[in-house]
Amino acid sequence: MAVTGVLRPGHAQIRVLNLEEDVKFYRDVFGLVEQGRDAQGRVYFKAWDERDHNSVILRQADTAGIDFFGFKVDSVATLNKLEGDLNAYGVKTERVPAGEMLATGERVRFEVPTGHVIELYAEKKDVGNGLGYSNPAPWNKQSETGFAPTRMDHALLGGGDLDGARDIFINVLGFYLTEEVVAEDGKTQIAVWLSCSNKTHDIAFVRCPENGKLHHVSYWIETWEKVLRAADLMSMNDVPVDIGPTRHGITRGATIYAFDRSGNRFETFSGGYISYPDMHVLTWPIQHLPEGLDYAQRKLHETFLTVFS
Amino acid sequence: MGVQAEPRTAVMVRITDTGESYKCHTDESLLTGMHRMGKRGIPVGCRGGGCSVCKVQVVAGAYSQIRAMSREYVSEEDLAHGRVLACCVAPRGEIELAVIGKLNKAVTR
């Protein structure tokens, strides 16, 4: 079987400054499906086509940003093995008990050198996408509501020790490097795109002065047409847009960067190519960041390297 | 969008760093007022109180807070001294402000 070990991004817990305002945004404008609230007051969502119970969790806080980003692994045995591998690599881990998050099994939690909390887990309740597992219809009402991404796709995280974080993902968790932005010295990586699958990226890191920063959480949109529909909905709902709609040179995905009601950047993303671990890394010298970021306009967007939550 | 029930009040905002002035309505943020008219001076970031690039020092004039601001970037002391995020406050009268938010990068070209 091809995809083993770490399967995919599974959840992102995002801090918001006004919970009810962002619940309304993620549910009504974004079109995520509200899945429930826990005793801590956190609100759980999933994208319409995701089958596991939740993928996006909002927590009321007095700062914006990301609490943690979690990946689903293929089994409890893999979870235990990867925890051992992390420890052997010198990464401290802790266990978060099953049920601490709704419908979610035990999690292995650790911090990477960019200051981000990363989690692995093997079990999350399969609630389905509402279409059933026998003779399923291709879509439903929820798939036409709001931006209606099919899944939470990846995150771009910012911090100082990009190299340290990259090494843990590559050397311990089995990710591979697909693309990189490299400084004028031809060596120093400014940003890296890492995959554990056939996607161009499941997680990415960008070097930035402060640790633990969120650049964006990205959501998969099925077509470029639907990315443009999301652009209409953003304007109709006064959503602050950062960049786009355009196409990235990096990963070749069609994109819009915009912000939720608390200033957390998100991306509505579509396309790109299918990636394999044997493929040569694609390199973007820093002077070509403008087209790497915005191929259509070839414009340097200063906010890309400066605005984080 | 639609008909305004009442005429909106606009006041002048002056950015001391650049000497630029713009009209801002009292029901919109200092940043929205600037950005909407294509004016420059205050860096435009997340526009949701989360990132701090639009942080300003209000030098003169009254304002009211219209959105929550991240405590990571705006402390109680900041609030007490008129250091606020331009995306989260609306003017109540004429305003004079200095830009203190920065577009900091780890790597400069």
Short mmCIF file of C-alpha atoms in Angstrom, two decimals:
data_model
loop_
_atom_site.label_atom_id
_atom_site.label_comp_id
_atom_site.label_asym_id
_atom_site.label_seq_id
_atom_site.Cartn_x
_atom_site.Cartn_y
_atom_site.Cartn_z
CA MET A 1 0.00 0.00 0.00
CA ALA A 2 1.34 3.40 -0.92
CA VAL A 3 0.18 5.83 1.75
CA THR A 4 1.17 4.44 5.13
CA GLY A 5 2.43 5.89 8.38
CA VAL A 6 1.28 9.48 8.57
CA LEU A 7 -1.81 9.66 6.34
CA ARG A 8 -2.91 13.28 6.22
CA PRO A 9 -3.57 16.48 8.14
CA GLY A 10 -6.44 15.70 10.47
CA HIS A 11 -7.14 18.73 12.61
CA ALA A 12 -6.22 22.34 13.31
CA GLN A 13 -7.22 24.13 16.50
CA ILE A 14 -7.50 27.84 15.81
CA ARG A 15 -7.76 30.65 18.35
CA VAL A 16 -10.39 33.29 17.71
CA LEU A 17 -11.03 36.63 19.40
CA ASN A 18 -14.83 36.48 19.21
CA LEU A 19 -16.05 32.90 19.14
CA GLU A 20 -19.63 33.41 18.00
CA GLU A 21 -18.62 35.75 15.20
CA ASP A 22 -16.12 33.23 13.86
CA VAL A 23 -18.50 30.29 14.34
CA LYS A 24 -20.93 32.15 12.13
CA PHE A 25 -18.15 32.88 9.63
CA TYR A 26 -16.81 29.32 9.39
CA ARG A 27 -20.30 27.84 9.27
CA ASP A 28 -22.28 30.26 7.09
CA VAL A 29 -19.68 31.94 4.88
CA PHE A 30 -17.07 29.18 4.71
CA GLY A 31 -19.63 26.39 4.62
CA LEU A 32 -17.99 24.08 7.14
CA VAL A 33 -20.32 21.74 8.99
CA GLU A 34 -20.70 22.43 12.73
CA GLN A 35 -20.15 19.20 14.61
CA GLY A 36 -20.66 20.18 18.23
CA ARG A 37 -19.19 21.89 21.25
CA ASP A 38 -17.24 20.44 24.15
CA ALA A 39 -17.17 21.22 27.87
CA GLN A 40 -14.34 23.73 27.31
CA GLY A 41 -16.56 25.64 24.89
CA ARG A 42 -14.54 24.71 21.81
CA VAL A 43 -16.55 24.47 18.59
CA TYR A 44 -15.88 21.63 16.17
CA PHE A 45 -16.27 21.67 12.40
CA LYS A 46 -15.54 19.49 9.43
CA ALA A 47 -15.57 20.11 5.69
CA TRP A 48 -18.57 18.56 3.98
CA ASP A 49 -16.75 15.69 2.28
CA GLU A 50 -14.60 14.72 5.24
CA ARG A 51 -15.71 11.53 6.92
CA ASP A 52 -14.03 11.87 10.28
CA HIS A 53 -15.90 13.78 12.95
CA ASN A 54 -13.89 17.00 12.97
CA SER A 55 -10.99 18.83 11.35
CA VAL A 56 -11.27 22.45 12.47
CA ILE A 57 -11.69 23.43 16.11
CA LEU A 58 -12.23 27.02 17.22
CA ARG A 59 -11.22 28.15 20.69
CA GLN A 60 -12.10 31.52 22.21
CA ALA A 61 -8.89 33.28 23.30
CA ASP A 62 -7.43 36.75 23.69
CA THR A 63 -4.86 36.09 20.96
CA ALA A 64 -5.30 34.78 17.42
CA GLY A 65 -3.22 31.95 15.92
CA ILE A 66 -2.99 28.18 16.03
CA ASP A 67 -2.94 25.99 19.16
CA PHE A 68 -1.90 22.80 17.39
CA PHE A 69 -1.96 20.99 14.05
CA GLY A 70 -2.67 17.25 14.00
CA PHE A 71 -2.05 14.39 11.58
CA LYS A 72 -3.90 11.11 11.35
CA VAL A 73 -1.72 7.99 11.22
CA ASP A 74 -2.74 4.60 9.87
CA SER A 75 -2.92 2.63 13.13
CA VAL A 76 -2.33 2.63 16.86
CA ALA A 77 0.78 0.56 16.21
CA THR A 78 2.12 3.33 13.96
CA LEU A 79 1.25 5.93 16.59
CA ASN A 80 3.25 4.02 19.20
CA LYS A 81 6.13 3.45 16.81
CA LEU A 82 6.33 7.10 15.75
CA GLU A 83 6.28 8.21 19.37
CA GLY A 84 9.26 5.95 20.02
CA ASP A 85 11.01 7.27 16.91
CA LEU A 86 10.43 10.88 18.00
CA ASN A 87 11.82 10.17 21.45
CA ALA A 88 14.84 8.42 19.96
CA TYR A 89 15.40 11.51 17.78
CA GLY A 90 15.39 13.65 20.91
CA VAL A 91 11.86 15.02 20.65
CA LYS A 92 9.87 14.97 23.89
CA THR A 93 6.28 13.79 23.57
CA GLU A 94 3.21 13.70 25.76
CA ARG A 95 -0.03 11.79 25.51
CA VAL A 96 -3.37 13.55 25.42
CA PRO A 97 -6.08 11.13 26.52
CA ALA A 98 -8.80 9.87 24.19
CA GLY A 99 -11.93 12.01 24.46
CA GLU A 100 -10.08 15.23 25.33
CA MET A 101 -11.22 16.29 21.87
CA LEU A 102 -14.68 15.19 20.78
CA ALA A 103 -14.77 11.83 18.94
CA THR A 104 -10.97 11.65 18.90
CA GLY A 105 -8.67 8.95 20.26
CA GLU A 106 -5.44 9.29 22.15
CA ARG A 107 -3.02 11.85 20.72
CA VAL A 108 0.76 12.08 20.80
CA ARG A 109 1.74 15.70 21.16
CA PHE A 110 5.14 17.33 20.66
CA GLU A 111 6.68 20.67 19.88
CA VAL A 112 8.85 21.26 16.82
CA PRO A 113 11.72 23.79 16.89
CA THR A 114 9.61 26.47 15.16
CA GLY A 115 7.52 26.53 18.34
CA HIS A 116 4.47 24.75 16.93
CA VAL A 117 2.58 22.01 18.70
CA ILE A 118 2.08 19.04 16.39
CA GLU A 119 -0.11 16.04 17.16
CA LEU A 120 -0.47 12.51 15.83
CA TYR A 121 -3.49 10.32 16.40
CA ALA A 122 -4.84 7.09 14.95
CA GLU A 123 -8.52 7.21 15.80
CA LYS A 124 -11.31 9.65 15.08
CA LYS A 125 -14.95 8.66 14.73
CA ASP A 126 -16.09 8.04 11.16
CA VAL A 127 -19.33 9.98 10.87
CA GLY A 128 -19.40 9.89 7.07
CA ASN A 129 -20.12 12.72 4.67
CA GLY A 130 -23.86 12.08 4.70
CA LEU A 131 -23.86 10.31 1.35
CA GLY A 132 -23.60 6.78 2.67
CA TYR A 133 -21.20 3.98 1.84
CA SER A 134 -23.36 2.13 -0.68
CA ASN A 135 -24.36 3.68 -3.99
CA PRO A 136 -23.43 7.18 -2.75
CA ALA A 137 -24.61 10.36 -4.48
CA PRO A 138 -21.73 12.65 -5.56
CA TRP A 139 -22.73 15.71 -3.57
CA ASN A 140 -25.36 17.18 -1.33
CA LYS A 141 -26.76 20.48 -0.15
CA GLN A 142 -23.81 21.14 2.12
CA SER A 143 -21.42 20.92 -0.84
CA GLU A 144 -23.16 23.98 -2.33
CA THR A 145 -23.16 26.10 0.84
CA GLY A 146 -20.53 28.81 1.25
CA PHE A 147 -16.98 28.23 -0.03
CA ALA A 148 -17.72 24.56 0.61
CA PRO A 149 -14.20 23.13 0.66
CA THR A 150 -14.09 19.34 0.55
CA ARG A 151 -11.38 19.08 3.19
CA MET A 152 -8.95 20.88 5.43
CA ASP A 153 -5.88 20.38 3.27
CA HIS A 154 -2.67 21.69 4.85
CA ALA A 155 -1.13 24.48 6.91
CA LEU A 156 1.78 26.86 6.48
CA LEU A 157 3.46 27.62 9.79
CA GLY A 158 6.04 30.29 10.59
CA GLY A 159 8.98 30.19 12.97
CA GLY A 160 12.71 30.66 13.36
CA ASP A 161 14.26 27.19 13.22
CA LEU A 162 12.74 26.01 9.97
CA ASP A 163 15.57 23.51 9.52
CA GLY A 164 14.86 21.81 12.83
CA ALA A 165 11.15 21.44 12.10
CA ARG A 166 11.81 20.24 8.55
CA ASP A 167 14.23 17.58 9.78
CA ILE A 168 11.70 16.09 12.19
CA PHE A 169 9.09 15.80 9.48
CA ILE A 170 11.51 14.30 6.96
CA ASN A 171 13.75 12.16 9.17
CA VAL A 172 11.17 10.88 11.65
CA LEU A 173 7.68 11.22 10.22
CA GLY A 174 8.45 10.14 6.63
CA PHE A 175 7.61 13.36 4.81
CA TYR A 176 9.52 14.43 1.69
CA LEU A 177 10.44 17.87 0.36
CA THR A 178 8.57 18.92 -2.79
CA GLU A 179 9.44 22.61 -3.19
CA GLU A 180 11.56 25.26 -1.51
CA VAL A 181 12.20 28.99 -1.59
CA VAL A 182 15.92 29.63 -1.19
CA ALA A 183 17.75 32.81 -0.10
CA GLU A 184 20.34 34.61 -2.20
CA ASP A 185 23.10 32.43 -0.75
CA GLY A 186 21.54 29.56 -2.71
CA LYS A 187 21.29 27.41 0.42
CA THR A 188 19.23 28.93 3.20
CA GLN A 189 15.65 27.81 2.89
CA ILE A 190 13.12 30.59 3.42
CA ALA A 191 10.18 28.24 3.02
CA VAL A 192 9.68 24.51 2.51
CA TRP A 193 6.76 22.42 1.26
CA LEU A 194 6.54 18.90 2.70
CA SER A 195 4.36 15.99 1.66
CA CYS A 196 3.38 12.70 3.30
CA SER A 197 1.21 11.72 0.35
CA ASN A 198 0.65 12.47 -3.34
CA LYS A 199 -0.26 16.06 -2.51
CA THR A 200 2.22 18.85 -3.24
CA HIS A 201 2.16 19.61 0.47
CA ASP A 202 0.60 18.42 3.68
CA ILE A 203 2.50 20.96 5.74
CA ALA A 204 4.80 23.85 4.93
CA PHE A 205 7.09 26.08 6.97
CA VAL A 206 8.27 29.63 6.40
CA ARG A 207 11.08 31.31 8.28
CA CYS A 208 9.82 34.24 10.35
CA PRO A 209 11.12 36.23 13.32
CA GLU A 210 8.60 34.94 15.86
CA ASN A 211 7.99 31.31 16.78
CA GLY A 212 4.70 29.42 16.79
CA LYS A 213 3.10 31.60 14.15
CA LEU A 214 0.25 30.69 11.83
CA HIS A 215 0.63 31.76 8.22
CA HIS A 216 -2.50 29.99 7.00
CA VAL A 217 -4.66 26.91 7.15
CA SER A 218 -5.67 25.80 3.68
CA TYR A 219 -8.88 24.22 2.47
CA TRP A 220 -9.31 22.21 -0.70
CA ILE A 221 -11.75 23.53 -3.30
CA GLU A 222 -12.64 21.16 -6.13
CA THR A 223 -12.20 23.49 -9.11
CA TRP A 224 -10.80 26.89 -10.10
CA GLU A 225 -14.39 27.87 -10.95
CA LYS A 226 -15.34 27.25 -7.36
CA VAL A 227 -12.34 29.25 -6.14
CA LEU A 228 -13.77 32.18 -8.13
CA ARG A 229 -17.17 31.54 -6.57
CA ALA A 230 -15.46 31.71 -3.17
CA ALA A 231 -14.01 35.09 -4.25
CA ASP A 232 -17.52 36.35 -4.93
CA LEU A 233 -18.69 35.12 -1.56
CA MET A 234 -15.74 36.81 0.14
CA SER A 235 -16.67 40.14 -1.40
CA MET A 236 -20.36 39.63 -0.66
CA ASN A 237 -19.50 39.03 2.99
CA ASP A 238 -16.77 41.68 3.49
CA VAL A 239 -14.05 39.09 4.02
CA PRO A 240 -10.60 40.76 3.98
CA VAL A 241 -8.70 39.25 1.04
CA ASP A 242 -4.92 39.17 1.13
CA ILE A 243 -3.88 37.76 -2.28
CA GLY A 244 -5.80 36.46 -5.28
CA PRO A 245 -7.67 34.88 -6.85
CA THR A 246 -4.55 33.81 -8.69
CA ARG A 247 -2.34 30.81 -9.24
CA HIS A 248 0.77 29.99 -7.24
CA GLY A 249 3.90 29.16 -9.22
CA ILE A 250 4.86 27.13 -6.16
CA THR A 251 2.70 23.94 -6.18
CA ARG A 252 0.76 25.38 -9.16
CA GLY A 253 -2.37 25.60 -7.06
CA ALA A 254 -5.14 28.13 -7.72
CA THR A 255 -5.59 30.19 -4.62
CA ILE A 256 -7.07 32.96 -2.57
CA TYR A 257 -5.50 34.04 0.72
CA ALA A 258 -7.93 35.78 3.02
CA PHE A 259 -8.55 36.25 6.74
CA ASP A 260 -11.13 34.98 9.18
CA ARG A 261 -12.85 37.39 11.59
CA SER A 262 -9.91 37.19 14.01
CA GLY A 263 -7.16 37.81 11.49
CA ASN A 264 -6.13 34.18 10.97
CA ARG A 265 -5.19 33.74 7.34
CA PHE A 266 -6.85 30.91 5.44
CA GLU A 267 -6.52 29.70 1.88
CA THR A 268 -9.06 28.36 -0.57
CA PHE A 269 -6.92 26.18 -2.77
CA SER A 270 -7.42 24.03 -5.84
CA GLY A 271 -5.30 21.99 -8.22
CA GLY A 272 -1.57 21.59 -8.32
CA TYR A 273 0.17 18.49 -9.55
CA ILE A 274 0.40 14.97 -8.19
CA SER A 275 3.64 14.47 -6.32
CA TYR A 276 5.78 11.38 -5.66
CA PRO A 277 8.68 10.97 -3.26
CA ASP A 278 11.15 10.22 -6.06
CA MET A 279 10.53 13.52 -7.84
CA HIS A 280 13.24 16.20 -7.92
CA VAL A 281 12.71 19.10 -5.55
CA LEU A 282 11.53 22.32 -7.23
CA THR A 283 13.54 25.37 -6.17
CA TRP A 284 12.43 29.00 -6.20
CA PRO A 285 15.31 31.44 -5.75
CA ILE A 286 14.07 34.27 -3.52
CA GLN A 287 14.14 36.77 -6.39
CA HIS A 288 11.44 34.63 -8.03
CA LEU A 289 9.19 34.58 -4.98
CA PRO A 290 6.83 37.06 -6.69
CA GLU A 291 5.90 34.56 -9.40
CA GLY A 292 6.20 31.62 -7.02
CA LEU A 293 3.51 33.24 -4.96
CA ASP A 294 1.39 34.95 -7.61
CA TYR A 295 2.14 33.61 -11.06
CA ALA A 296 -0.51 35.71 -12.79
CA GLN A 297 0.58 39.10 -11.45
CA ARG A 298 4.29 38.36 -10.75
CA LYS A 299 3.93 40.77 -7.90
CA LEU A 300 5.77 40.82 -4.61
CA HIS A 301 3.15 40.68 -1.91
CA GLU A 302 4.90 41.98 1.15
CA THR A 303 2.30 40.51 3.47
CA PHE A 304 3.36 36.96 2.54
CA LEU A 305 6.52 37.22 4.64
CA THR A 306 5.24 39.64 7.25
CA VAL A 307 1.65 38.99 8.29
CA PHE A 308 1.12 36.10 10.71
CA SER A 309 -1.25 35.39 13.57
CA MET B 1 -24.87 48.84 -0.51
CA GLY B 2 -28.41 49.97 0.09
CA VAL B 3 -29.63 53.32 1.26
CA GLN B 4 -28.06 54.88 4.32
CA ALA B 5 -30.73 55.56 6.91
CA GLU B 6 -28.77 58.49 8.27
CA PRO B 7 -25.92 60.46 6.79
CA ARG B 8 -22.62 59.09 8.03
CA THR B 9 -20.17 61.34 9.79
CA ALA B 10 -16.71 61.62 8.30
CA VAL B 11 -13.69 63.07 10.09
CA MET B 12 -10.13 63.78 9.02
CA VAL B 13 -7.35 61.42 10.02
CA ARG B 14 -3.75 62.57 9.72
CA ILE B 15 -0.76 60.22 9.58
CA THR B 16 2.15 62.17 11.08
CA ASP B 17 4.83 59.97 9.49
CA THR B 18 3.82 60.81 5.95
CA GLY B 19 1.73 63.93 6.43
CA GLU B 20 -1.03 62.15 4.54
CA SER B 21 -4.63 62.87 5.53
CA TYR B 22 -7.80 61.01 4.68
CA LYS B 23 -11.46 61.09 5.48
CA CYS B 24 -12.71 58.28 7.70
CA HIS B 25 -16.27 57.59 8.74
CA THR B 26 -16.98 57.29 12.44
CA ASP B 27 -18.55 53.86 11.87
CA GLU B 28 -15.55 52.30 10.17
CA SER B 29 -12.07 51.47 11.35
CA LEU B 30 -9.14 53.85 10.84
CA LEU B 31 -7.62 51.21 8.57
CA THR B 32 -10.77 50.62 6.50
CA GLY B 33 -11.11 54.36 5.92
CA MET B 34 -7.55 54.60 4.64
CA HIS B 35 -7.62 51.43 2.56
CA ARG B 36 -11.02 52.08 0.97
CA MET B 37 -9.81 55.37 -0.51
CA GLY B 38 -6.61 53.85 -1.88
CA LYS B 39 -4.52 55.86 0.59
CA ARG B 40 -1.30 54.52 2.09
CA GLY B 41 0.67 54.93 5.25
CA ILE B 42 -0.58 52.33 7.70
CA PRO B 43 0.45 48.78 6.69
CA VAL B 44 -2.59 46.62 5.86
CA GLY B 45 -2.50 43.12 7.30
CA CYS B 46 -5.19 40.76 8.56
CA ARG B 47 -7.79 43.44 9.31
CA GLY B 48 -9.15 41.28 12.12
CA GLY B 49 -7.09 42.30 15.15
CA GLY B 50 -4.79 39.30 14.94
CA CYS B 51 -1.49 40.36 13.38
CA SER B 52 -0.33 43.84 14.56
CA VAL B 53 1.14 45.29 11.36
CA CYS B 54 -1.39 48.15 11.51
CA LYS B 55 -0.47 49.15 15.06
CA VAL B 56 -0.60 52.92 15.54
CA GLN B 57 0.00 55.44 18.28
CA VAL B 58 -2.92 57.80 18.49
CA VAL B 59 -1.28 61.17 19.13
CA ALA B 60 -4.44 63.26 19.33
CA GLY B 61 -8.17 62.72 19.10
CA ALA B 62 -10.81 60.35 20.44
CA TYR B 63 -11.61 56.88 19.17
CA SER B 64 -13.64 53.86 20.16
CA GLN B 65 -12.75 50.20 19.95
CA ILE B 66 -15.02 48.30 17.55
CA ARG B 67 -13.31 44.87 17.50
CA ALA B 68 -11.26 42.68 19.83
CA MET B 69 -7.47 43.04 19.46
CA SER B 70 -4.96 40.27 20.08
CA ARG B 71 -3.51 40.60 23.58
CA GLU B 72 -0.25 39.29 22.12
CA TYR B 73 0.24 42.62 20.39
CA VAL B 74 -1.83 45.10 22.40
CA SER B 75 -1.26 45.07 26.16
CA GLU B 76 -3.26 46.87 28.83
CA GLU B 77 -0.46 49.40 28.90
CA ASP B 78 -0.67 49.88 25.14
CA LEU B 79 -4.42 50.48 25.45
CA ALA B 80 -3.87 53.01 28.23
CA HIS B 81 -1.41 54.90 26.04
CA GLY B 82 -3.38 54.95 22.81
CA ARG B 83 -1.35 52.25 21.09
CA VAL B 84 -3.96 50.29 19.18
CA LEU B 85 -4.56 48.36 15.97
CA ALA B 86 -5.94 50.65 13.29
CA CYS B 87 -8.24 47.86 12.02
CA CYS B 88 -10.02 47.68 15.39
CA VAL B 89 -10.79 51.30 16.30
CA ALA B 90 -13.06 53.93 14.77
CA PRO B 91 -12.52 57.68 15.06
CA ARG B 92 -14.95 59.76 17.13
CA GLY B 93 -13.47 63.01 15.88
CA GLU B 94 -10.38 64.24 14.15
CA ILE B 95 -7.43 61.92 14.71
CA GLU B 96 -3.71 62.28 14.44
CA LEU B 97 -1.69 59.09 14.54
CA ALA B 98 1.83 57.72 14.12
CA VAL B 99 2.53 54.31 12.59
CA ILE B 100 4.34 51.89 14.92
CA GLY B 101 3.43 48.55 13.29
CA LYS B 102 6.16 47.08 11.17
CA LEU B 103 6.35 44.71 8.28
CA ASN B 104 9.12 42.72 9.94
CA LYS B 105 10.72 39.94 7.96
CA ALA B 106 13.26 37.33 8.93
CA VAL B 107 15.00 37.76 5.63
CA THR B 108 15.29 41.02 3.79
CA ARG B 109 16.13 41.11 0.14
#
